[in-house]
PDB file of C-alpha atoms in Angstrom:
ATOM      1  CA  UNK A   1    -283.386  90.644  11.036  1.00  0.00           C
ATOM      2  CA  UNK A   2    -280.043  89.420  12.399  1.00  0.00           C
ATOM      3  CA  UNK A   3    -276.794  90.141  10.615  1.00  0.00           C
ATOM      4  CA  UNK A   4    -276.278  86.418  10.079  1.00  0.00           C
ATOM      5  CA  UNK A   5    -279.707  86.045   8.486  1.00  0.00           C
ATOM      6  CA  UNK A   6    -279.132  89.088   6.309  1.00  0.00           C
ATOM      7  CA  UNK A   7    -275.771  87.738   5.103  1.00  0.00           C
ATOM      8  CA  UNK A   8    -277.320  84.356   4.351  1.00  0.00           C
ATOM      9  CA  UNK A   9    -280.053  86.063   2.318  1.00  0.00           C
ATOM     10  CA  UNK A  10    -277.463  87.938   0.270  1.00  0.00           C
ATOM     11  CA  UNK A  11    -275.570  84.693  -0.398  1.00  0.00           C
ATOM     12  CA  UNK A  12    -278.775  83.015  -1.562  1.00  0.00           C
ATOM     13  CA  UNK A  13    -279.399  85.860  -3.985  1.00  0.00           C
ATOM     14  CA  UNK A  14    -275.842  85.605  -5.312  1.00  0.00           C
ATOM     15  CA  UNK A  15    -276.393  81.899  -6.017  1.00  0.00           C
ATOM     16  CA  UNK A  16    -279.661  82.657  -7.821  1.00  0.00           C
ATOM     17  CA  UNK A  17    -278.108  85.500  -9.797  1.00  0.00           C
ATOM     18  CA  UNK A  18    -275.466  83.093 -11.077  1.00  0.00           C
ATOM     19  CA  UNK A  19    -277.655  80.063 -11.712  1.00  0.00           C
ATOM     20  CA  UNK A  20    -281.243  81.299 -11.942  1.00  0.00           C
ATOM     21  CA  UNK A  21    -282.613  78.531  -9.708  1.00  0.00           C
ATOM     22  CA  UNK A  22    -281.479  76.190  -6.947  1.00  0.00           C
ATOM     23  CA  UNK A  23    -282.806  73.747  -4.365  1.00  0.00           C
ATOM     24  CA  UNK A  24    -283.217  74.116  -0.617  1.00  0.00           C
ATOM     25  CA  UNK A  25    -280.836  71.208  -0.017  1.00  0.00           C
ATOM     26  CA  UNK A  26    -278.126  72.758  -2.209  1.00  0.00           C
ATOM     27  CA  UNK A  27    -278.479  76.097  -0.430  1.00  0.00           C
ATOM     28  CA  UNK A  28    -278.373  74.500   3.002  1.00  0.00           C
ATOM     29  CA  UNK A  29    -275.151  72.713   2.096  1.00  0.00           C
ATOM     30  CA  UNK A  30    -273.530  75.863   0.680  1.00  0.00           C
ATOM     31  CA  UNK A  31    -274.633  78.063   3.600  1.00  0.00           C
ATOM     32  CA  UNK A  32    -273.869  75.544   6.324  1.00  0.00           C
ATOM     33  CA  UNK A  33    -277.407  76.078   7.619  1.00  0.00           C
ATOM     34  CA  UNK A  34    -280.433  73.900   8.264  1.00  0.00           C
ATOM     35  CA  UNK A  35    -283.058  73.418   5.556  1.00  0.00           C
ATOM     36  CA  UNK A  36    -285.594  75.008   7.913  1.00  0.00           C
ATOM     37  CA  UNK A  37    -283.473  78.173   8.133  1.00  0.00           C
ATOM     38  CA  UNK A  38    -283.073  78.285   4.357  1.00  0.00           C
ATOM     39  CA  UNK A  39    -286.840  77.923   3.859  1.00  0.00           C
ATOM     40  CA  UNK A  40    -287.429  80.848   6.222  1.00  0.00           C
ATOM     41  CA  UNK A  41    -284.826  82.887   4.309  1.00  0.00           C
ATOM     42  CA  UNK A  42    -286.571  82.095   1.024  1.00  0.00           C
ATOM     43  CA  UNK A  43    -289.925  83.118   2.466  1.00  0.00           C
ATOM     44  CA  UNK A  44    -288.510  86.486   3.532  1.00  0.00           C
ATOM     45  CA  UNK A  45    -286.916  87.000   0.110  1.00  0.00           C
ATOM     46  CA  UNK A  46    -290.160  86.082  -1.627  1.00  0.00           C
ATOM     47  CA  UNK A  47    -292.055  88.619   0.497  1.00  0.00           C
ATOM     48  CA  UNK A  48    -289.626  91.255  -0.804  1.00  0.00           C
ATOM     49  CA  UNK A  49    -290.334  90.197  -4.395  1.00  0.00           C
ATOM     50  CA  UNK A  50    -286.792  88.937  -4.977  1.00  0.00           C
ATOM     51  CA  UNK A  51    -287.400  85.192  -5.452  1.00  0.00           C
ATOM     52  CA  UNK A  52    -290.191  82.785  -6.329  1.00  0.00           C
ATOM     53  CA  UNK A  53    -290.574  79.683  -4.189  1.00  0.00           C
ATOM     54  CA  UNK A  54    -290.780  76.407  -6.114  1.00  0.00           C
ATOM     55  CA  UNK A  55    -291.264  72.825  -4.991  1.00  0.00           C
ATOM     56  CA  UNK A  56    -288.060  72.101  -3.089  1.00  0.00           C
ATOM     57  CA  UNK A  57    -286.255  75.289  -4.061  1.00  0.00           C
ATOM     58  CA  UNK A  58    -286.496  78.764  -5.557  1.00  0.00           C
ATOM     59  CA  UNK A  59    -285.956  80.776  -8.713  1.00  0.00           C
ATOM     60  CA  UNK A  60    -284.929  84.390  -9.188  1.00  0.00           C
ATOM     61  CA  UNK A  61    -287.914  86.726  -9.585  1.00  0.00           C
ATOM     62  CA  UNK A  62    -288.190  88.331 -12.980  1.00  0.00           C
ATOM     63  CA  UNK A  63    -290.571  87.784 -15.823  1.00  0.00           C
ATOM     64  CA  UNK A  64    -293.830  87.877 -13.847  1.00  0.00           C
ATOM     65  CA  UNK A  65    -293.218  91.588 -13.294  1.00  0.00           C
ATOM     66  CA  UNK A  66    -294.091  92.120 -16.976  1.00  0.00           C
ATOM     67  CA  UNK A  67    -297.646  90.866 -16.505  1.00  0.00           C
ATOM     68  CA  UNK A  68    -299.185  94.192 -17.659  1.00  0.00           C
ATOM     69  CA  UNK A  69    -297.330  93.736 -20.965  1.00  0.00           C
ATOM     70  CA  UNK A  70    -298.098  90.047 -21.480  1.00  0.00           C
ATOM     71  CA  UNK A  71    -299.697  90.701 -24.899  1.00  0.00           C
ATOM     72  CA  UNK A  72    -296.499  92.272 -26.258  1.00  0.00           C
ATOM     73  CA  UNK A  73    -293.787  89.627 -26.474  1.00  0.00           C
ATOM     74  CA  UNK A  74    -291.155  91.699 -28.320  1.00  0.00           C
ATOM     75  CA  UNK A  75    -289.149  92.588 -25.207  1.00  0.00           C
ATOM     76  CA  UNK A  76    -289.159  88.982 -23.977  1.00  0.00           C
ATOM     77  CA  UNK A  77    -288.018  87.800 -27.406  1.00  0.00           C
ATOM     78  CA  UNK A  78    -285.083  90.221 -27.340  1.00  0.00           C
ATOM     79  CA  UNK A  79    -284.272  89.190 -23.761  1.00  0.00           C
ATOM     80  CA  UNK A  80    -284.024  85.601 -24.901  1.00  0.00           C
ATOM     81  CA  UNK A  81    -281.256  86.346 -27.398  1.00  0.00           C
ATOM     82  CA  UNK A  82    -277.836  85.775 -25.809  1.00  0.00           C
ATOM     83  CA  UNK A  83    -279.652  85.459 -22.464  1.00  0.00           C
ATOM     84  CA  UNK A  84    -276.785  83.796 -20.603  1.00  0.00           C
ATOM     85  CA  UNK A  85    -274.278  86.357 -21.859  1.00  0.00           C
ATOM     86  CA  UNK A  86    -276.569  89.227 -20.872  1.00  0.00           C
ATOM     87  CA  UNK A  87    -276.999  87.737 -17.405  1.00  0.00           C
ATOM     88  CA  UNK A  88    -273.208  87.593 -16.893  1.00  0.00           C
ATOM     89  CA  UNK A  89    -272.773  91.125 -18.224  1.00  0.00           C
ATOM     90  CA  UNK A  90    -275.525  92.361 -15.897  1.00  0.00           C
ATOM     91  CA  UNK A  91    -273.894  90.748 -12.882  1.00  0.00           C
ATOM     92  CA  UNK A  92    -270.505  92.266 -13.721  1.00  0.00           C
ATOM     93  CA  UNK A  93    -272.084  95.701 -14.132  1.00  0.00           C
ATOM     94  CA  UNK A  94    -273.967  95.472 -10.826  1.00  0.00           C
ATOM     95  CA  UNK A  95    -270.801  94.552  -8.968  1.00  0.00           C
ATOM     96  CA  UNK A  96    -269.318  97.910  -9.982  1.00  0.00           C
ATOM     97  CA  UNK A  97    -272.020  99.887  -8.169  1.00  0.00           C
ATOM     98  CA  UNK A  98    -271.253 101.121  -4.660  1.00  0.00           C
ATOM     99  CA  UNK A  99    -273.581 102.150  -1.867  1.00  0.00           C
ATOM    100  CA  UNK A 100    -274.655 105.834  -1.937  1.00  0.00           C
ATOM    101  CA  UNK A 101    -273.930 106.173  -5.664  1.00  0.00           C
ATOM    102  CA  UNK A 102    -276.314 107.721  -8.167  1.00  0.00           C
ATOM    103  CA  UNK A 103    -276.393 105.570 -11.273  1.00  0.00           C
ATOM    104  CA  UNK A 104    -278.204 105.753 -14.590  1.00  0.00           C
ATOM    105  CA  UNK A 105    -279.613 102.884 -16.630  1.00  0.00           C
ATOM    106  CA  UNK A 106    -280.764 103.436 -20.183  1.00  0.00           C
ATOM    107  CA  UNK A 107    -283.530 101.290 -21.610  1.00  0.00           C
ATOM    108  CA  UNK A 108    -282.462  97.916 -23.005  1.00  0.00           C
ATOM    109  CA  UNK A 109    -282.461  94.209 -22.281  1.00  0.00           C
ATOM    110  CA  UNK A 110    -278.870  94.064 -21.000  1.00  0.00           C
ATOM    111  CA  UNK A 111    -279.240  97.141 -18.802  1.00  0.00           C
ATOM    112  CA  UNK A 112    -282.401  95.530 -17.432  1.00  0.00           C
ATOM    113  CA  UNK A 113    -280.323  92.514 -16.394  1.00  0.00           C
ATOM    114  CA  UNK A 114    -277.902  94.823 -14.590  1.00  0.00           C
ATOM    115  CA  UNK A 115    -280.745  96.592 -12.782  1.00  0.00           C
ATOM    116  CA  UNK A 116    -282.200  93.254 -11.683  1.00  0.00           C
ATOM    117  CA  UNK A 117    -278.910  92.413 -10.025  1.00  0.00           C
ATOM    118  CA  UNK A 118    -279.163  95.327  -7.559  1.00  0.00           C
ATOM    119  CA  UNK A 119    -282.687  94.588  -6.287  1.00  0.00           C
ATOM    120  CA  UNK A 120    -281.284  93.294  -3.003  1.00  0.00           C
ATOM    121  CA  UNK A 121    -278.893  96.248  -2.534  1.00  0.00           C
ATOM    122  CA  UNK A 122    -279.323  99.325  -0.345  1.00  0.00           C
ATOM    123  CA  UNK A 123    -278.583 103.046  -0.543  1.00  0.00           C
ATOM    124  CA  UNK A 124    -278.422 103.396  -4.337  1.00  0.00           C
ATOM    125  CA  UNK A 125    -280.198 106.140  -6.302  1.00  0.00           C
ATOM    126  CA  UNK A 126    -281.253 104.867  -9.724  1.00  0.00           C
ATOM    127  CA  UNK A 127    -282.212 107.202 -12.559  1.00  0.00           C
ATOM    128  CA  UNK A 128    -283.608 105.561 -15.673  1.00  0.00           C
ATOM    129  CA  UNK A 129    -285.620 106.254 -18.793  1.00  0.00           C
ATOM    130  CA  UNK A 130    -286.796 102.618 -18.815  1.00  0.00           C
ATOM    131  CA  UNK A 131    -290.303 102.084 -17.482  1.00  0.00           C
ATOM    132  CA  UNK A 132    -289.704  98.357 -16.977  1.00  0.00           C
ATOM    133  CA  UNK A 133    -286.631  99.008 -14.816  1.00  0.00           C
ATOM    134  CA  UNK A 134    -288.701 101.391 -12.707  1.00  0.00           C
ATOM    135  CA  UNK A 135    -291.327  98.645 -12.349  1.00  0.00           C
ATOM    136  CA  UNK A 136    -288.775  96.075 -11.249  1.00  0.00           C
ATOM    137  CA  UNK A 137    -287.077  98.296  -8.688  1.00  0.00           C
ATOM    138  CA  UNK A 138    -289.871 100.499  -7.327  1.00  0.00           C
ATOM    139  CA  UNK A 139    -291.024  98.078  -4.621  1.00  0.00           C
ATOM    140  CA  UNK A 140    -287.499  97.733  -3.190  1.00  0.00           C
ATOM    141  CA  UNK A 141    -287.692 100.237  -0.354  1.00  0.00           C
ATOM    142  CA  UNK A 142    -283.914 100.369   0.114  1.00  0.00           C
ATOM    143  CA  UNK A 143    -283.468 101.779  -3.402  1.00  0.00           C
ATOM    144  CA  UNK A 144    -284.358 105.310  -4.544  1.00  0.00           C
ATOM    145  CA  UNK A 145    -285.727 105.115  -8.084  1.00  0.00           C
ATOM    146  CA  UNK A 146    -286.419 108.065 -10.396  1.00  0.00           C
ATOM    147  CA  UNK A 147    -287.939 107.858 -13.883  1.00  0.00           C
ATOM    148  CA  UNK A 148    -287.007 110.586 -16.320  1.00  0.00           C
ATOM    149  CA  UNK A 149    -290.513 111.018 -17.661  1.00  0.00           C
ATOM    150  CA  UNK A 150    -291.102 111.487 -21.372  1.00  0.00           C
ATOM    151  CA  UNK A 151    -292.895 109.861 -24.275  1.00  0.00           C
ATOM    152  CA  UNK A 152    -293.243 106.122 -24.960  1.00  0.00           C
ATOM    153  CA  UNK A 153    -293.182 105.617 -28.729  1.00  0.00           C
ATOM    154  CA  UNK A 154    -292.110 102.034 -29.431  1.00  0.00           C
ATOM    155  CA  UNK A 155    -293.965  98.912 -28.348  1.00  0.00           C
ATOM    156  CA  UNK A 156    -291.872  96.628 -26.166  1.00  0.00           C
ATOM    157  CA  UNK A 157    -289.045  99.129 -25.688  1.00  0.00           C
ATOM    158  CA  UNK A 158    -290.237 100.679 -22.387  1.00  0.00           C
ATOM    159  CA  UNK A 159    -288.065 103.670 -23.337  1.00  0.00           C
ATOM    160  CA  UNK A 160    -288.987 107.235 -22.357  1.00  0.00           C
ATOM    161  CA  UNK A 161    -287.780 109.894 -24.782  1.00  0.00           C
ATOM    162  CA  UNK A 162    -288.380 113.512 -25.745  1.00  0.00           C
ATOM    163  CA  UNK A 163    -287.912 116.962 -24.153  1.00  0.00           C
ATOM    164  CA  UNK A 164    -289.140 115.932 -20.693  1.00  0.00           C
ATOM    165  CA  UNK A 165    -286.548 113.164 -20.409  1.00  0.00           C
ATOM    166  CA  UNK A 166    -283.800 115.427 -21.752  1.00  0.00           C
ATOM    167  CA  UNK A 167    -284.617 118.251 -19.352  1.00  0.00           C
ATOM    168  CA  UNK A 168    -284.701 115.949 -16.346  1.00  0.00           C
ATOM    169  CA  UNK A 169    -281.313 114.411 -17.169  1.00  0.00           C
ATOM    170  CA  UNK A 170    -279.798 117.857 -17.656  1.00  0.00           C
ATOM    171  CA  UNK A 171    -280.417 118.597 -13.985  1.00  0.00           C
ATOM    172  CA  UNK A 172    -278.700 115.560 -12.435  1.00  0.00           C
ATOM    173  CA  UNK A 173    -275.186 114.178 -12.122  1.00  0.00           C
ATOM    174  CA  UNK A 174    -274.399 110.473 -12.180  1.00  0.00           C
ATOM    175  CA  UNK A 175    -271.534 108.548 -10.686  1.00  0.00           C
ATOM    176  CA  UNK A 176    -271.969 105.874 -13.351  1.00  0.00           C
ATOM    177  CA  UNK A 177    -274.120 105.546 -16.468  1.00  0.00           C
ATOM    178  CA  UNK A 178    -274.863 102.085 -17.824  1.00  0.00           C
ATOM    179  CA  UNK A 179    -275.614 102.433 -21.507  1.00  0.00           C
ATOM    180  CA  UNK A 180    -277.294  99.860 -23.732  1.00  0.00           C
ATOM    181  CA  UNK A 181    -276.545  99.880 -27.449  1.00  0.00           C
ATOM    182  CA  UNK A 182    -277.503  98.099 -30.650  1.00  0.00           C
ATOM    183  CA  UNK A 183    -273.952  98.391 -31.926  1.00  0.00           C
ATOM    184  CA  UNK A 184    -270.517  99.223 -30.519  1.00  0.00           C
ATOM    185  CA  UNK A 185    -267.722  99.847 -32.991  1.00  0.00           C
ATOM    186  CA  UNK A 186    -264.192 101.218 -32.598  1.00  0.00           C
ATOM    187  CA  UNK A 187    -264.663 103.734 -35.432  1.00  0.00           C
ATOM    188  CA  UNK A 188    -268.301 104.701 -34.962  1.00  0.00           C
ATOM    189  CA  UNK A 189    -268.751 104.355 -31.203  1.00  0.00           C
ATOM    190  CA  UNK A 190    -271.960 103.232 -29.495  1.00  0.00           C
ATOM    191  CA  UNK A 191    -275.087 103.444 -31.638  1.00  0.00           C
ATOM    192  CA  UNK A 192    -278.776 102.561 -31.559  1.00  0.00           C
ATOM    193  CA  UNK A 193    -281.686 102.531 -33.982  1.00  0.00           C
ATOM    194  CA  UNK A 194    -283.880 105.494 -33.019  1.00  0.00           C
ATOM    195  CA  UNK A 195    -282.462 109.081 -33.019  1.00  0.00           C
ATOM    196  CA  UNK A 196    -284.843 110.240 -30.255  1.00  0.00           C
ATOM    197  CA  UNK A 197    -283.698 107.425 -27.989  1.00  0.00           C
ATOM    198  CA  UNK A 198    -280.053 108.065 -28.834  1.00  0.00           C
ATOM    199  CA  UNK A 199    -280.480 111.705 -27.774  1.00  0.00           C
ATOM    200  CA  UNK A 200    -281.667 110.652 -24.308  1.00  0.00           C
ATOM    201  CA  UNK A 201    -278.825 108.156 -23.994  1.00  0.00           C
ATOM    202  CA  UNK A 202    -276.346 110.906 -24.988  1.00  0.00           C
ATOM    203  CA  UNK A 203    -277.774 113.171 -22.287  1.00  0.00           C
ATOM    204  CA  UNK A 204    -277.098 110.455 -19.728  1.00  0.00           C
ATOM    205  CA  UNK A 205    -273.541 110.038 -21.027  1.00  0.00           C
ATOM    206  CA  UNK A 206    -272.903 113.792 -20.651  1.00  0.00           C
ATOM    207  CA  UNK A 207    -274.017 113.776 -17.016  1.00  0.00           C
ATOM    208  CA  UNK A 208    -271.921 110.779 -15.903  1.00  0.00           C
ATOM    209  CA  UNK A 209    -268.503 110.642 -14.299  1.00  0.00           C
ATOM    210  CA  UNK A 210    -268.030 107.147 -15.707  1.00  0.00           C
ATOM    211  CA  UNK A 211    -269.647 105.726 -18.852  1.00  0.00           C
ATOM    212  CA  UNK A 212    -270.081 101.951 -19.011  1.00  0.00           C
ATOM    213  CA  UNK A 213    -271.482 100.389 -22.177  1.00  0.00           C
ATOM    214  CA  UNK A 214    -273.156  96.990 -21.860  1.00  0.00           C
ATOM    215  CA  UNK A 215    -273.283  94.938 -25.065  1.00  0.00           C
ATOM    216  CA  UNK A 216    -273.099  91.238 -25.823  1.00  0.00           C
ATOM    217  CA  UNK A 217    -270.570  90.193 -28.455  1.00  0.00           C
ATOM    218  CA  UNK A 218    -273.172  90.014 -31.247  1.00  0.00           C
ATOM    219  CA  UNK A 219    -273.287  93.821 -31.122  1.00  0.00           C
ATOM    220  CA  UNK A 220    -269.536  94.367 -31.264  1.00  0.00           C
ATOM    221  CA  UNK A 221    -268.254  95.858 -34.559  1.00  0.00           C
ATOM    222  CA  UNK A 222    -271.863  96.622 -35.516  1.00  0.00           C
ATOM    223  CA  UNK A 223    -273.205 100.089 -36.326  1.00  0.00           C
ATOM    224  CA  UNK A 224    -276.791 101.349 -36.094  1.00  0.00           C
ATOM    225  CA  UNK A 225    -278.071 104.647 -37.573  1.00  0.00           C
ATOM    226  CA  UNK A 226    -278.152 106.853 -34.453  1.00  0.00           C
ATOM    227  CA  UNK A 227    -275.036 107.858 -32.505  1.00  0.00           C
ATOM    228  CA  UNK A 228    -275.060 107.537 -28.722  1.00  0.00           C
ATOM    229  CA  UNK A 229    -271.431 108.449 -28.098  1.00  0.00           C
ATOM    230  CA  UNK A 230    -267.975 108.237 -29.612  1.00  0.00           C
ATOM    231  CA  UNK A 231    -265.646 105.485 -28.475  1.00  0.00           C
ATOM    232  CA  UNK A 232    -263.557 108.153 -26.714  1.00  0.00           C
ATOM    233  CA  UNK A 233    -266.516 108.773 -24.375  1.00  0.00           C
ATOM    234  CA  UNK A 234    -266.624 105.137 -23.237  1.00  0.00           C
ATOM    235  CA  UNK A 235    -264.691 104.334 -20.080  1.00  0.00           C
ATOM    236  CA  UNK A 236    -265.604 100.656 -19.793  1.00  0.00           C
ATOM    237  CA  UNK A 237    -267.151  98.149 -22.183  1.00  0.00           C
ATOM    238  CA  UNK A 238    -268.643  95.056 -20.587  1.00  0.00           C
ATOM    239  CA  UNK A 239    -269.235  92.283 -23.092  1.00  0.00           C
ATOM    240  CA  UNK A 240    -268.885  88.506 -23.226  1.00  0.00           C
ATOM    241  CA  UNK A 241    -266.035  86.204 -24.167  1.00  0.00           C
ATOM    242  CA  UNK A 242    -267.261  86.018 -27.765  1.00  0.00           C
ATOM    243  CA  UNK A 243    -265.613  89.342 -28.614  1.00  0.00           C
ATOM    244  CA  UNK A 244    -262.994  88.909 -31.334  1.00  0.00           C
ATOM    245  CA  UNK A 245    -259.298  89.496 -30.550  1.00  0.00           C
ATOM    246  CA  UNK A 246    -259.148  92.259 -33.187  1.00  0.00           C
ATOM    247  CA  UNK A 247    -262.110  94.133 -31.698  1.00  0.00           C
ATOM    248  CA  UNK A 248    -260.701  93.708 -28.196  1.00  0.00           C
ATOM    249  CA  UNK A 249    -257.346  95.129 -29.269  1.00  0.00           C
ATOM    250  CA  UNK A 250    -259.044  98.013 -31.081  1.00  0.00           C
ATOM    251  CA  UNK A 251    -261.030  99.125 -28.053  1.00  0.00           C
ATOM    252  CA  UNK A 252    -258.019  98.847 -25.772  1.00  0.00           C
ATOM    253  CA  UNK A 253    -255.936 100.899 -28.215  1.00  0.00           C
ATOM    254  CA  UNK A 254    -258.562 103.624 -27.918  1.00  0.00           C
ATOM    255  CA  UNK A 255    -258.369 103.714 -24.121  1.00  0.00           C
ATOM    256  CA  UNK A 256    -261.470 101.643 -23.394  1.00  0.00           C
ATOM    257  CA  UNK A 257    -261.198  99.162 -20.560  1.00  0.00           C
ATOM    258  CA  UNK A 258    -262.878  95.968 -21.816  1.00  0.00           C
ATOM    259  CA  UNK A 259    -264.366  93.365 -19.476  1.00  0.00           C
ATOM    260  CA  UNK A 260    -265.180  90.126 -21.329  1.00  0.00           C
ATOM    261  CA  UNK A 261    -267.207  88.011 -18.910  1.00  0.00           C
TER     262      UNK A 261
END
């Protein structure tokens, strides 16, 4: 594949990451290329599992990868809440990842969005306790994907927990850890519902040079029962523009860099 073709493919994916779908004519105009070239690009991207061709255009690949779980809609329901905000947060998180880095993704709908945004990237080692993230990334040959192993206890969570997951994470070091949470509060830190899951998330936090919490604004100033990490352990919080000025000021006062996208 020529460099020009490769660059055009990356631009197409950036458009789809931002908008979800587009037409061949719109892409041709933006790329300054012929519609025939764009159709060939879309065919190549579809063969890699990155897009779905539609009549006259394309959409970003995604939901069909959950076909084995089609009888359990709980994850899809949670994905649908604040979907646009989660998509923007995921894109911002993915843009922080550099080639040759080892990064961790905890289970969660927003971390899943971030993982989706690196499917077209190369030279990244991903470590995750989320089975669905492993499913989405495993067929991308330019990515190195490792699952922690462990027990799956909650329907629709795709989250691996327990001693196996903890032991695996204790033997690796991460450049960045992207942490999902049910609540993020200045006083109580990042929290989630299940203690066993929180323990795995904490293990990932301990092994990371940089801890990045991903949470839409509905989770800000909320607290769930199980502690993931204190606010002092959080380097960056990526949320959306719905965060309140008071919460924003509180996190900044505690040394957290906040990105409201």
